[in-house]
Amino acid sequence: MEVKFNEAALNTANKIISRYPDGKQKSAVLPLLHLAQAEFDGWLSIPVMDYIASILTIQPIEVYEVATFYSMFNMKPVGNCLIEICHTSSCWLRGAEDLIKHIENKLNIKAGETTADGKFSLKRVECLGSCGTAPMFQIGAQYYENLTTEKVDMILDDLDKSGKRRTYFDAVDLNAHK
Amino acid sequence: MSTKLLLKYDHIPNINRLEVYKQHGGYASAEKAIKTMTSDAIVDEVKKSGLRGRGGAGFPTGMKWSFLAKPPGVARYLVCNADESEPGTFKDRYLMERNPHLLLEGMLCSSFALGANTSYIYIRGEYFYIVPILEKAIEDAKAAGYLGKNILGTDYNLEIYVQVGGGAYICGEETALLESLEGKRGNPRMKPPFPAVAGLWGCPTVVNNVETIASVVSILENGGDEYAKLGVGKSTGTKLISASGHINKPGVYEIELGKVSVEEFINSDEYCGGVWKGRKLKAVVAGGSSVPILPTHLILQTSDGKPRMMSYESLGEGGFATGTMLGSGGFIVMDETVNIAENLYTFNRFYHHESCGQCSPCREGTGWMEKITHSIISGHGKNSDIDLLWDIQSKIDGKTICPLGEAAAWPVASAVRHFRDDFEKLIH
């Protein structure tokens, strides 16, 4: 399959590139990698990264070295719902480890793995700036805060039914689960 | 009630909307600045205010601005550091989500003062949901003539763009942030040259934290001298504190610096509302994960028995032997059930994950500290491991290009210094 943005994504990409002075289009690499990850199944394959390099007229290595540095870019396929759960101090103090065990049992996977049906992946992440509403996880753009095992069950059951891929570009509900 | 500047209108519904923000005096400071003040006069007001960088380092903002090089014909940039990633800190997120125009107005005033015609807000990628909030505010401000060309009928032009990061704590360090904004890995640069001389794309650049930039609005509203009347000594004005951990009321609170004691901040219903579940206080990390952790007797009182106040100076009193730092204002409270070595493991894992890998002491040392702490909390530690931890942190501190090395070393040093018992309890 040929890797190519659809027209809407290409327009977004060009708008992003226009934010920088002439010749500084390399600055668009992070925003474009985010866009590509959302457009192409939630992860960055070599052909996808090569495509971004071609848009920005930079060497592929300049894209690879960036993509592998930042933790939000997935270098291998992930489930439709990537659960990014915080395990740093404030969340840890308020029960993040119990929550992680609960999710691992519920989904029958370990952190770092994807469910067999491809619906969920679980990833331990560092502080997401939600310390006052700990414990929490992020799925796509949505923050789910003040979590309890009951809330987690409700959220994951809902997502299980919808089955839709979640991305960082999703519209969010600012009052959900706060 | 304490004085509020940044959260003054926090209770107003829809303050995120331009018309509501304007009804409450919004954009008056920007109008005053652009129509009636010179850029030098604005820099002077910020100097007089005594405002210090609110991201954590506490460097005087007016001084930072005055270092900006102004070679003719070269673009200058203001970059807003919204990469808030210091564990325990969530105040910038709160401010941007609820009152985006306050940040934009601050950026307009600051960009005008610095002579910048393009400014970027570099926001951590995990805060993706805030991007549309900021972009909508930018669009509305532009439609109302506060951004774009010929702002408020003058010949001043300004565009503000939002740039998302990709998940990297190190990009909160200003030169790593600039590397990232240039589309590279977030490896901090050697200094000098400082960004004020060679910053974004080699051009003179000022990087300021969200809260710092937002504070400029109130400074220009009433003048730098009035702002400096708030607070105590070199801790002028107000500061947002992100309170989390084992307290009854976690959240973001604005305090007048030096006027609230740590004890009042923890126990008063106006702030944290006391330690949760009726338990006793064990320890506090007062300024984000990087600052030294202190036990109850040292966080509530200085070593000479004075009440510890919420200010740069009072929290710092006693140096690292008995004091700590205000840092980013990330205030993490731990109750009597916490083993500090176990909490330290979460910090050590964090810094190992976030080290950019450029400097060997940090790249290797953070990994060793994580492994050793893990071994101790898993019951495989030896007494000599505690001294080994001390030794490793002392060999990172001060030996790296950027302050991530210190940020990783200080939590270890302070945990060993003040809570050695907690490590020993886990060693069999």
Coordinates of C-alpha atoms in Angstrom, one line a residue, chain A residues 16 18-21 24 26-31 34-35 58 62 64-66 68-73 84 87-90 92-94 97 124 126-133 136 138 140-143 145 168-170 172 174 178, chain B residues 77 87-90 93 97 120 122 124-129 133 135 161-168 170-171 180-187 201 243-247 250 276 332-334 338 342-343 346-347 349-350 353-354 356:
Chain A
I16 CA 1.9 23.4 9.9
S18 CA 3.9 27.5 6.9
R19 CA 4.4 28.4 10.6
Y20 CA 8.2 28.4 10.2
P21 CA 10.5 30.7 8.2
K24 CA 13.2 25.8 8.4
K26 CA 12.4 20.6 9.5
S27 CA 10.7 22.2 12.5
A28 CA 7.5 20.5 11.3
V29 CA 8.9 17.0 11.9
L30 CA 7.3 16.4 15.4
P31 CA 3.8 17.8 14.4
H34 CA 1.9 13.0 15.3
L35 CA -0.3 13.5 12.3
I58 CA 15.1 16.0 4.7
E62 CA 16.7 12.9 10.4
Y64 CA 14.2 8.2 12.5
E65 CA 16.4 9.8 15.1
V66 CA 13.6 12.1 16.2
T68 CA 12.9 7.2 18.3
F69 CA 13.8 9.9 20.9
Y70 CA 10.3 10.9 21.9
S71 CA 8.2 8.5 23.9
M72 CA 4.8 9.3 22.3
F73 CA 5.8 7.8 19.0
E84 CA -1.0 5.3 28.8
H87 CA 3.2 5.5 37.5
T88 CA 5.3 8.4 38.8
S89 CA 5.3 9.6 42.4
S90 CA 1.9 11.4 42.9
W92 CA 2.1 6.0 42.7
L93 CA 1.2 7.5 46.1
R94 CA -2.5 7.3 45.3
E97 CA 0.3 0.2 40.9
R124 CA 3.4 2.6 31.7
E126 CA 6.0 8.9 33.3
C127 CA 4.2 11.9 34.9
L128 CA 1.5 13.3 32.7
G129 CA 0.8 16.4 34.8
S130 CA -2.3 15.1 36.4
C131 CA -0.9 14.8 39.9
G132 CA -3.8 16.6 41.6
T133 CA -6.3 14.2 40.0
M136 CA -4.9 8.6 36.0
Q138 CA -4.6 8.9 29.0
G140 CA -5.7 9.3 22.9
A141 CA -6.1 13.0 23.8
Q142 CA -8.5 12.2 26.7
Y143 CA -7.3 12.3 30.3
E145 CA -8.6 11.2 36.2
Y168 CA -4.2 12.5 20.1
F169 CA -6.4 14.5 17.7
D170 CA -9.7 13.3 19.2
V172 CA -12.2 15.5 24.4
L174 CA -13.1 18.3 29.7
K178 CA -12.7 14.3 36.8
Chain B
Y77 CA 11.7 35.2 19.2
P87 CA 6.6 15.4 38.4
G88 CA 4.2 17.0 40.8
T89 CA 3.6 20.1 38.6
F90 CA 0.3 20.8 36.8
R93 CA -2.0 23.0 32.3
E97 CA -7.0 25.0 29.9
Y120 CA 5.8 29.9 19.7
Y122 CA 5.9 24.8 22.9
R124 CA 4.2 19.0 25.9
G125 CA 2.7 16.4 23.5
E126 CA 0.6 14.7 26.2
Y127 CA -1.3 18.0 26.6
F128 CA -2.6 17.6 23.0
Y129 CA -6.2 18.3 24.2
I133 CA -8.2 25.5 23.3
E135 CA -5.7 27.7 18.8
Y161 CA 1.8 29.4 16.9
V162 CA 1.4 26.3 19.0
Q163 CA 4.0 23.6 18.7
V164 CA 3.5 20.1 20.2
G165 CA 6.3 18.1 21.7
G166 CA 6.6 14.3 21.6
G167 CA 7.0 13.2 25.2
A168 CA 10.3 14.2 26.7
I170 CA 14.2 17.1 28.9
C171 CA 12.5 19.5 26.5
S180 CA 13.1 20.2 19.6
L181 CA 11.3 23.2 18.1
E182 CA 13.9 23.0 15.3
G183 CA 12.8 19.4 14.7
K184 CA 15.6 17.6 16.4
R185 CA 16.2 15.3 19.4
G186 CA 15.9 17.2 22.6
N187 CA 19.6 17.3 23.5
W201 CA 17.5 29.0 14.4
A243 CA -0.6 20.3 45.5
S244 CA -0.8 16.5 45.2
G245 CA -0.2 13.3 47.2
H246 CA -1.7 12.4 50.5
I247 CA -3.9 15.5 51.1
P250 CA -5.2 18.3 45.8
W276 CA -5.7 12.6 54.3
I332 CA 3.9 16.5 46.9
V333 CA 2.8 15.4 50.4
M334 CA 3.5 12.0 51.8
V338 CA 5.1 5.9 52.8
E342 CA 10.0 3.2 47.5
N343 CA 8.9 6.6 46.5
T346 CA 9.6 6.2 41.1
F347 CA 11.8 9.2 40.8
R349 CA 13.0 5.3 37.2
F350 CA 11.7 8.7 35.9
H353 CA 13.8 7.2 31.4
E354 CA 14.1 11.0 30.7
C356 CA 18.7 12.4 26.9

